[in-house]
PDB file of N, CA and C in Angstrom:
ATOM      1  N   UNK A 192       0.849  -1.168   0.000  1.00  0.00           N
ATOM      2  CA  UNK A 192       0.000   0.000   0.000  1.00  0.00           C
ATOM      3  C   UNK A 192       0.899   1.236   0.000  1.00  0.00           C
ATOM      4  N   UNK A 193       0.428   2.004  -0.754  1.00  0.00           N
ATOM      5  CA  UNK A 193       1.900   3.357  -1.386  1.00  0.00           C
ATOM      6  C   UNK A 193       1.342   4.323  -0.199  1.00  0.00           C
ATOM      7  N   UNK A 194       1.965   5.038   0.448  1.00  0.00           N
ATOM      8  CA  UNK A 194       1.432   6.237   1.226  1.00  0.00           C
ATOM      9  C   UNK A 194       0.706   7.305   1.231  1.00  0.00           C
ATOM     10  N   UNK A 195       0.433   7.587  -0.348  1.00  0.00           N
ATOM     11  CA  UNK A 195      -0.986   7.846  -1.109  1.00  0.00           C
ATOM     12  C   UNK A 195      -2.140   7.067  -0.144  1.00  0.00           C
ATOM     13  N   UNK A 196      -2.391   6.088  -0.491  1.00  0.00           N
ATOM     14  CA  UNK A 196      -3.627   5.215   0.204  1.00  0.00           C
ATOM     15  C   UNK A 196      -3.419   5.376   0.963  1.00  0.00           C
ATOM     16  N   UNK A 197      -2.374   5.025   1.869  1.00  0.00           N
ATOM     17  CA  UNK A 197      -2.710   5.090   3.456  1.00  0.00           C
ATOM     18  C   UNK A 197      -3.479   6.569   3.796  1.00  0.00           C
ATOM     19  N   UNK A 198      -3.063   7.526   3.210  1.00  0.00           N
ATOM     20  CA  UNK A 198      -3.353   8.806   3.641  1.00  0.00           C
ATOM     21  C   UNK A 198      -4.858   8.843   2.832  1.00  0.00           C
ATOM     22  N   UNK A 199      -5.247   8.612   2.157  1.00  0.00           N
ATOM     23  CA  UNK A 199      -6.577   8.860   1.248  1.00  0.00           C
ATOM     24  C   UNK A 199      -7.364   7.758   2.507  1.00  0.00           C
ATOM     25  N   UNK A 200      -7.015   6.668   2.797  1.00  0.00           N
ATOM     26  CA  UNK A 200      -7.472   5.651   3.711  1.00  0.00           C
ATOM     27  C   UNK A 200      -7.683   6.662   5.487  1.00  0.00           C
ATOM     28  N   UNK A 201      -7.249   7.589   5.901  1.00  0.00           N
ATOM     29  CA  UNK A 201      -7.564   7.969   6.985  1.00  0.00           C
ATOM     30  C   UNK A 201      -8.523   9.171   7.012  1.00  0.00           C
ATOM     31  N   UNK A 202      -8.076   9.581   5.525  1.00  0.00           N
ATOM     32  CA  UNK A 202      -8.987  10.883   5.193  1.00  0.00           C
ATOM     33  C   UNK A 202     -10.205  10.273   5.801  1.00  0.00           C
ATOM     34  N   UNK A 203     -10.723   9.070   4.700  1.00  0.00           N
ATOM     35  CA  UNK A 203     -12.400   8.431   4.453  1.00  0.00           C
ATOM     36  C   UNK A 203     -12.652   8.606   6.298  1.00  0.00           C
ATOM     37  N   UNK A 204     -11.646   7.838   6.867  1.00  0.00           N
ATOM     38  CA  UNK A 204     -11.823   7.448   8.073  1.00  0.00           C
ATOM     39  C   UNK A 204     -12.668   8.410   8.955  1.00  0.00           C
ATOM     40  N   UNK A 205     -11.576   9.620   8.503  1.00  0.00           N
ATOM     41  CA  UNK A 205     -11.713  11.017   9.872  1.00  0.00           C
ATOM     42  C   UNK A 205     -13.422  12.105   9.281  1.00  0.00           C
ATOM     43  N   UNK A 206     -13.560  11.733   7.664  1.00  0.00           N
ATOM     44  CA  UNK A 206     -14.816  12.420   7.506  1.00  0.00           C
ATOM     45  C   UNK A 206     -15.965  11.004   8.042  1.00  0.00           C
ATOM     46  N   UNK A 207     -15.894   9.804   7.748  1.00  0.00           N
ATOM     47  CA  UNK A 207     -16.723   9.237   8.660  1.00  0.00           C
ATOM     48  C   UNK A 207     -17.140   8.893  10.434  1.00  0.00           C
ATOM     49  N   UNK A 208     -15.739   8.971  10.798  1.00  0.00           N
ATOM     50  CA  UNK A 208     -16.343   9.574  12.169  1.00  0.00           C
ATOM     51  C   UNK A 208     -16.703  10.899  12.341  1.00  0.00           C
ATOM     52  N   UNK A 209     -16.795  11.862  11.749  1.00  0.00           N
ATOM     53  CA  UNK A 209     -17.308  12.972  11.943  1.00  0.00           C
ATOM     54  C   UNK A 209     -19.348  13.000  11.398  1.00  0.00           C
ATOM     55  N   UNK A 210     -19.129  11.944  10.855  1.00  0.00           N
ATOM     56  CA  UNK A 210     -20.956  11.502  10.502  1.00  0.00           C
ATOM     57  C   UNK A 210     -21.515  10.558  11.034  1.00  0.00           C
ATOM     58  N   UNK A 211     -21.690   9.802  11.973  1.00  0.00           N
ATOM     59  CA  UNK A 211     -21.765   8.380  12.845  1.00  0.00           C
ATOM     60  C   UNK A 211     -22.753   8.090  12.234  1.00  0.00           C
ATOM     61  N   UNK A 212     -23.811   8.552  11.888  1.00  0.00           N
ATOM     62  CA  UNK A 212     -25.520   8.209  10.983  1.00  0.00           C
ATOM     63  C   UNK A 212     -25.949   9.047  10.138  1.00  0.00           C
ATOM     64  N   UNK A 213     -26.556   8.211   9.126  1.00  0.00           N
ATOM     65  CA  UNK A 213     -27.000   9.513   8.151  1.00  0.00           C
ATOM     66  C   UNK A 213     -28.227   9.123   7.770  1.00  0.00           C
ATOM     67  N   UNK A 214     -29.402   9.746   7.570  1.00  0.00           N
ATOM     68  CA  UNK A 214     -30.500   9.455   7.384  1.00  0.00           C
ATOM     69  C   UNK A 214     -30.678   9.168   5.967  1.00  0.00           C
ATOM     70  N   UNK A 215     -31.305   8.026   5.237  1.00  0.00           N
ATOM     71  CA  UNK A 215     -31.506   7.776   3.715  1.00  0.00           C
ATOM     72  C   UNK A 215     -33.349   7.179   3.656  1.00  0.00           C
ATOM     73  N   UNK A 216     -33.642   7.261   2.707  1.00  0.00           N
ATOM     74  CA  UNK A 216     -34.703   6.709   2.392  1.00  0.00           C
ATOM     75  C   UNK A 216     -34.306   5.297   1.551  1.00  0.00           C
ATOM     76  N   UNK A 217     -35.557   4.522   1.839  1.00  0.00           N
ATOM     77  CA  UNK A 217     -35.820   3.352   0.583  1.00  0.00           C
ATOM     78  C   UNK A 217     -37.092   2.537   0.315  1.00  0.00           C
ATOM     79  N   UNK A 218     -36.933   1.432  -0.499  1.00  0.00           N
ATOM     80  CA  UNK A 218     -38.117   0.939  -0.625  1.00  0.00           C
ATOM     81  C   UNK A 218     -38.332  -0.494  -0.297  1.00  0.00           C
ATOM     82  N   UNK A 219     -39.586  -1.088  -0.252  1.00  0.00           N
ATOM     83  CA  UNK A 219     -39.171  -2.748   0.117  1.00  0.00           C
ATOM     84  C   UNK A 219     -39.287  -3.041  -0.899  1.00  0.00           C
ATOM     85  N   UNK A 220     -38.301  -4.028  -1.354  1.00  0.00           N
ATOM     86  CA  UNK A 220     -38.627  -4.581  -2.931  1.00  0.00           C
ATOM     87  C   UNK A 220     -38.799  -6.141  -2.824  1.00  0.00           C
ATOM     88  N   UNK A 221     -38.398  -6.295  -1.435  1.00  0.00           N
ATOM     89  CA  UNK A 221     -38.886  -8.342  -0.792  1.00  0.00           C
ATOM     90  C   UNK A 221     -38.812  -8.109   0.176  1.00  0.00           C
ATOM     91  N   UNK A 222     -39.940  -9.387   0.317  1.00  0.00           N
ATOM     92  CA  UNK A 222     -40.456  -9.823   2.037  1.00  0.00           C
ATOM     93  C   UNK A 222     -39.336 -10.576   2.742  1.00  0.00           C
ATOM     94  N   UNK A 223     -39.016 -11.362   1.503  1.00  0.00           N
ATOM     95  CA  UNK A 223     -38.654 -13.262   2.148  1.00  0.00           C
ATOM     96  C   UNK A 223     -37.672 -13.727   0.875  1.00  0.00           C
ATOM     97  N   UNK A 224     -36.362 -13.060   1.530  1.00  0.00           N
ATOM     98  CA  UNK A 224     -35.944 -12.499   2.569  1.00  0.00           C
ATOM     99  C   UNK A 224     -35.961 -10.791   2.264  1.00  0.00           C
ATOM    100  N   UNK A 225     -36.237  -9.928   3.265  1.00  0.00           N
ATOM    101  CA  UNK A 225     -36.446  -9.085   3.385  1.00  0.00           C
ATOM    102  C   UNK A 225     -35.455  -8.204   2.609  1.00  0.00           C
ATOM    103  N   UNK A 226     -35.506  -7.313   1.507  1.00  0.00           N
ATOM    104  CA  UNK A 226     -34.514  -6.419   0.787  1.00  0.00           C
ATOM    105  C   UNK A 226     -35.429  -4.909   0.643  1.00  0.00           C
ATOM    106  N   UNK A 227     -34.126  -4.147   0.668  1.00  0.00           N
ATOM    107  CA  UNK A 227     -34.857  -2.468   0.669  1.00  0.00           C
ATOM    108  C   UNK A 227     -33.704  -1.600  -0.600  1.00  0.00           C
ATOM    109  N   UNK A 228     -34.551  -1.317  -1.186  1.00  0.00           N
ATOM    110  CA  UNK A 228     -33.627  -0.748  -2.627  1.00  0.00           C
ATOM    111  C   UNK A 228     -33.452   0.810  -1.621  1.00  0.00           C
ATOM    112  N   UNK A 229     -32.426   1.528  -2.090  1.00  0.00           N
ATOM    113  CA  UNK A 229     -31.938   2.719  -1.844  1.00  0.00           C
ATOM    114  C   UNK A 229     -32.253   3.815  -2.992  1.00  0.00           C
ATOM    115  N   UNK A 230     -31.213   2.901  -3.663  1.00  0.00           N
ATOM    116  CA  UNK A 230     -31.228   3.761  -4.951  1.00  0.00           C
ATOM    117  C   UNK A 230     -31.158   2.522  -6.165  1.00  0.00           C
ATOM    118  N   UNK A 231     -30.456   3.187  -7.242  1.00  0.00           N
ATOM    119  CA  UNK A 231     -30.811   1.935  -8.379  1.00  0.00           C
ATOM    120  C   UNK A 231     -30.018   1.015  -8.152  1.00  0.00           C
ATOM    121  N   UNK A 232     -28.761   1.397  -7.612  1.00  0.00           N
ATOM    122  CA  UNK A 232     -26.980   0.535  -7.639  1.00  0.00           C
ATOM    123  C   UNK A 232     -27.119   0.094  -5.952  1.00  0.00           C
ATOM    124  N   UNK A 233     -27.578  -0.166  -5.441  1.00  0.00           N
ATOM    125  CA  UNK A 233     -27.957  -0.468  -4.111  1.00  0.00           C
ATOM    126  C   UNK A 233     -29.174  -1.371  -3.160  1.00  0.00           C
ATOM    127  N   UNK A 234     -28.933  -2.274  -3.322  1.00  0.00           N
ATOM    128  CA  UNK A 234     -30.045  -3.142  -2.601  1.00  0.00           C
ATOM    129  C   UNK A 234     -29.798  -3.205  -1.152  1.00  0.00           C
ATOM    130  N   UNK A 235     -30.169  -3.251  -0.573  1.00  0.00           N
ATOM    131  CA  UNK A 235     -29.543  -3.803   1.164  1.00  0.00           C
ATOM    132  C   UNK A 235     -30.133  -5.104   1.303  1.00  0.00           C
ATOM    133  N   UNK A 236     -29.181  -6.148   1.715  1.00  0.00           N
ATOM    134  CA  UNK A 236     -30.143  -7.346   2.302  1.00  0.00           C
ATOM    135  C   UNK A 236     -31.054  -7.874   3.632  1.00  0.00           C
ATOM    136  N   UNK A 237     -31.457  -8.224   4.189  1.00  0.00           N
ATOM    137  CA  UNK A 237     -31.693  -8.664   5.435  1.00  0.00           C
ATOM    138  C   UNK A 237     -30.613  -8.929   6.276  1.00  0.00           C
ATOM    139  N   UNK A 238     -29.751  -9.010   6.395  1.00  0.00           N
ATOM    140  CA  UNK A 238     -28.395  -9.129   7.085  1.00  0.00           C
ATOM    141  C   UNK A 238     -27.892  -7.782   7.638  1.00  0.00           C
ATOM    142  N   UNK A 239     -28.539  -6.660   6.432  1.00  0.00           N
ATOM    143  CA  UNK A 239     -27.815  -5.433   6.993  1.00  0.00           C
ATOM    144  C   UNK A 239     -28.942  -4.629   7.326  1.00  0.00           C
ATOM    145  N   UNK A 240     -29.685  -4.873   7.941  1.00  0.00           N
ATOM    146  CA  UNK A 240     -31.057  -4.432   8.267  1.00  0.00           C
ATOM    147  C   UNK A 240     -31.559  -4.816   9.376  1.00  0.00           C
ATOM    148  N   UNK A 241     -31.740  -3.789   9.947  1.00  0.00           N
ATOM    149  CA  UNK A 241     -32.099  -3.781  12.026  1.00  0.00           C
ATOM    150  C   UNK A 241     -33.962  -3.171  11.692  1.00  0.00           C
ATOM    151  N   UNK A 242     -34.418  -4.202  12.174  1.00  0.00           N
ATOM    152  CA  UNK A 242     -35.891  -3.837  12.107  1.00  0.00           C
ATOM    153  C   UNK A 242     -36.062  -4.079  13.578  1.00  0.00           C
ATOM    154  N   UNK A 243     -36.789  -2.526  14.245  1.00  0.00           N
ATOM    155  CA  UNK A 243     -37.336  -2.500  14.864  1.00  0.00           C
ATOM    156  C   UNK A 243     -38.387  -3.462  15.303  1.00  0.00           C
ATOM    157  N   UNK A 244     -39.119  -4.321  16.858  1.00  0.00           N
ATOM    158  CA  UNK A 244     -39.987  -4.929  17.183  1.00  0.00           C
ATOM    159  C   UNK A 244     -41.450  -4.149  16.348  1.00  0.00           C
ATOM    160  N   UNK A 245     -41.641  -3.075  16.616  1.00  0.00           N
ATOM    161  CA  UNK A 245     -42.973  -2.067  16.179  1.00  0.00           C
ATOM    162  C   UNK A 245     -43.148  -2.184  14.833  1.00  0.00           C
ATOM    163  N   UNK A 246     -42.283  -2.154  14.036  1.00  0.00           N
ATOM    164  CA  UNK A 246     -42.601  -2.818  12.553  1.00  0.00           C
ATOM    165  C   UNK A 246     -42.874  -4.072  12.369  1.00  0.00           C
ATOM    166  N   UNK A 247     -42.232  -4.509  12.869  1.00  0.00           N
ATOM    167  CA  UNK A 247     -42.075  -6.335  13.028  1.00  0.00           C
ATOM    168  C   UNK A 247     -43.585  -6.564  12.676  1.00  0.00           C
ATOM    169  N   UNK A 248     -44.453  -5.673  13.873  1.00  0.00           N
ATOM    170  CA  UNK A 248     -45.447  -6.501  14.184  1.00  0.00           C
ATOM    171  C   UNK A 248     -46.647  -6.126  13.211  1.00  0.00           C
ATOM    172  N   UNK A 249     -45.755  -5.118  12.566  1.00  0.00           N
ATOM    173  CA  UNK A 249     -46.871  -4.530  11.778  1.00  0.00           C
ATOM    174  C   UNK A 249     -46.272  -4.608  10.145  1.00  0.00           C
ATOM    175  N   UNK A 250     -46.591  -5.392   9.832  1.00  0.00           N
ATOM    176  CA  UNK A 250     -45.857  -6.412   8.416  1.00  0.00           C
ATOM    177  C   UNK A 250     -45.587  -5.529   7.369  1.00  0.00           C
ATOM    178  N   UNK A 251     -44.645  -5.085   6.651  1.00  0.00           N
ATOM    179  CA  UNK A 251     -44.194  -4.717   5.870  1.00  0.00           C
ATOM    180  C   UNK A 251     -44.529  -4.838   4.967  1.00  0.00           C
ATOM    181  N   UNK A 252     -44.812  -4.277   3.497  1.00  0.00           N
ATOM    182  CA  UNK A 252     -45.331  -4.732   2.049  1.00  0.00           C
ATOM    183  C   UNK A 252     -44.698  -3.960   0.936  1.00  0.00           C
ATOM    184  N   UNK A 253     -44.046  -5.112   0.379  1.00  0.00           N
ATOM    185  CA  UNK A 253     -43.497  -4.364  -0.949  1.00  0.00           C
ATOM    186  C   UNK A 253     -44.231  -3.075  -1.421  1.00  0.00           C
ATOM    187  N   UNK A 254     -42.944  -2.300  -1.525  1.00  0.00           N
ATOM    188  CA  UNK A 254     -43.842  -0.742  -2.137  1.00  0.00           C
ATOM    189  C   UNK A 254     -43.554  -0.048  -1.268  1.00  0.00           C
ATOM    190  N   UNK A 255     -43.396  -0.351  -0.264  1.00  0.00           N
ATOM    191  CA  UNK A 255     -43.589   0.737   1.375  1.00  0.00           C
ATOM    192  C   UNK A 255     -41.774   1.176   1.120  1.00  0.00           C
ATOM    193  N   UNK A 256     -42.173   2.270   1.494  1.00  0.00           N
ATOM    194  CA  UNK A 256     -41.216   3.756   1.899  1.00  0.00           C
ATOM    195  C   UNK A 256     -41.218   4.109   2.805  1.00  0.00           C
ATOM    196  N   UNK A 257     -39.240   3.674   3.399  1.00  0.00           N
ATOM    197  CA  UNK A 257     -38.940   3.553   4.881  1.00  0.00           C
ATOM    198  C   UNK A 257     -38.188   4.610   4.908  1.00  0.00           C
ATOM    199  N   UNK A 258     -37.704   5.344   6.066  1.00  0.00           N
ATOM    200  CA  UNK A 258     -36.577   5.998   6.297  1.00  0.00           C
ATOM    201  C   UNK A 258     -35.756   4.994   7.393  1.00  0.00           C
ATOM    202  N   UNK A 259     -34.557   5.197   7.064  1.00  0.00           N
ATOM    203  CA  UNK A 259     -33.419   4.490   7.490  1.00  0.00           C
ATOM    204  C   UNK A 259     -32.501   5.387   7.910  1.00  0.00           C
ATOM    205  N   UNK A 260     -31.667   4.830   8.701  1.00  0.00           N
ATOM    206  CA  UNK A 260     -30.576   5.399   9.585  1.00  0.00           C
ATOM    207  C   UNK A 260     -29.216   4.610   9.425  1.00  0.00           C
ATOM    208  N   UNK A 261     -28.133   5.129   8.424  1.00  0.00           N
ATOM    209  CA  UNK A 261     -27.020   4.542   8.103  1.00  0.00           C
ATOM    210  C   UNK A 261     -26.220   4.259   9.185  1.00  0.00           C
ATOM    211  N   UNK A 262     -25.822   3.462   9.662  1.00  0.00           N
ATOM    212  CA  UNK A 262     -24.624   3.405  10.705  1.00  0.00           C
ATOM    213  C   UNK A 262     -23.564   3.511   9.971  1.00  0.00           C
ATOM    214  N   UNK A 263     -22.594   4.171  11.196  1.00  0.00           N
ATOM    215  CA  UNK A 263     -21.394   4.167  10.806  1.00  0.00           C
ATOM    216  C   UNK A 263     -20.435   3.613   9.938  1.00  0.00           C
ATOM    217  N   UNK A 264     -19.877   3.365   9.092  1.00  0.00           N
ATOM    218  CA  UNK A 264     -19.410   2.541   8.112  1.00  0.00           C
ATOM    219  C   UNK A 264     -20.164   2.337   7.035  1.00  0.00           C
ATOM    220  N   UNK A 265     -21.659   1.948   7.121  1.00  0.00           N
ATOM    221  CA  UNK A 265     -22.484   1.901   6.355  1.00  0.00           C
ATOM    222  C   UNK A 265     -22.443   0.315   6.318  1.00  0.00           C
ATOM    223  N   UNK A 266     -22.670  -0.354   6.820  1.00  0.00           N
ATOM    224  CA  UNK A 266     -22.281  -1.824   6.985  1.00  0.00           C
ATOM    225  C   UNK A 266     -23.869  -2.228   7.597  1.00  0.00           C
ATOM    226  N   UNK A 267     -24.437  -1.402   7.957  1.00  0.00           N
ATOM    227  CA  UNK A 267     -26.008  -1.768   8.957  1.00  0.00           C
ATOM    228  C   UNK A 267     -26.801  -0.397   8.534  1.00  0.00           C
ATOM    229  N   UNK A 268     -28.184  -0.645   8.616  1.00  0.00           N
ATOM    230  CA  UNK A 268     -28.822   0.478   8.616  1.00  0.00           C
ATOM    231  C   UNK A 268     -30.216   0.135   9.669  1.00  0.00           C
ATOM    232  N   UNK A 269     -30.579   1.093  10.612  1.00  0.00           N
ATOM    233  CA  UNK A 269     -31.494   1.154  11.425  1.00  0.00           C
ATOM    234  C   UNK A 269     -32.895   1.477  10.396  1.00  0.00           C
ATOM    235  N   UNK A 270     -34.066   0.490  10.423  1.00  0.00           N
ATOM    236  CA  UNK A 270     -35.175   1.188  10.103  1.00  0.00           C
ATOM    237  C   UNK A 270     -36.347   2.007  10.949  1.00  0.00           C
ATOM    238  N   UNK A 271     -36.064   3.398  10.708  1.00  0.00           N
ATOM    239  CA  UNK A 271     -36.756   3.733  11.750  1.00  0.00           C
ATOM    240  C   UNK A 271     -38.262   4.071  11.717  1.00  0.00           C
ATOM    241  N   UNK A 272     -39.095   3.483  10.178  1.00  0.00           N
ATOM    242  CA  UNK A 272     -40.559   3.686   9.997  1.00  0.00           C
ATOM    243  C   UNK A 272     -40.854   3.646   8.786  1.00  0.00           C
ATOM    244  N   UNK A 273     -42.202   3.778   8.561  1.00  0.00           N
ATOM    245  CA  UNK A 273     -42.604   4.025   7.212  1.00  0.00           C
ATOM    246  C   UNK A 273     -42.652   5.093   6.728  1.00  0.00           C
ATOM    247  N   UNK A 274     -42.458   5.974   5.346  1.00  0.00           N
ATOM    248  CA  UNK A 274     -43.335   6.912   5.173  1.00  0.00           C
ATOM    249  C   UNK A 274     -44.167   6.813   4.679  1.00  0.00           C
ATOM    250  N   UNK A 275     -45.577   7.950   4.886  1.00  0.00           N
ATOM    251  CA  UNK A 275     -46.647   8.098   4.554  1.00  0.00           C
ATOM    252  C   UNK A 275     -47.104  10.007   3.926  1.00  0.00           C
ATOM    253  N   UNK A 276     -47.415   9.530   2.887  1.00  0.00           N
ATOM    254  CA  UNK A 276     -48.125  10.617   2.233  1.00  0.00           C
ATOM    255  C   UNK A 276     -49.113  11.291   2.739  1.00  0.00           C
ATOM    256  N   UNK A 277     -49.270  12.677   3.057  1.00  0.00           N
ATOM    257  CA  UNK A 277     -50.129  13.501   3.658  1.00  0.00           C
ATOM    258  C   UNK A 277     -51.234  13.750   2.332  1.00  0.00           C
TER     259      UNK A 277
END
């Protein structure tokens, strides 16, 4: 690794701890197993997806528009609800 990277490698580092969560939207595009599109280049699987008990119980359906909460790294994302159209 040339000292270029290392240094481009702490940059990423020091602007991501300076953001610990970032709020994103998405959509459900599967139940079983559970997937949420972001954007077009981006699926998330069930693995990286923390669903709240309160959703749990209240079943999810393709189509539905969540807001999400990126964790750090971007490795997990918190779902924190649905949205709904006024």
């Amino acid at each position: 690794m040339s000292m270029l990277d290392v240094i481009k490698k702490a940059g990423i580092g020091a602007v991501e701890a300076g953001q610990p969560v970032q709020v994103q939207f998405g959509q459900v595009v599967s139940l079983q197993p559970l997937a949420v599109r972001l954007d077009q280049r981006l699926t998330l699987p069930s693995g990286a997806l923390v669903v709240p008990e309160s959703l749990a119980a209240r079943a999810l359906a393709v189509g539905d528009s969540l807001i999400l909460l990126r964790m750090q790294g971007g490795q997990s994302y918190v779902v924190l609800d649905r949205m709904v159209t006024p």
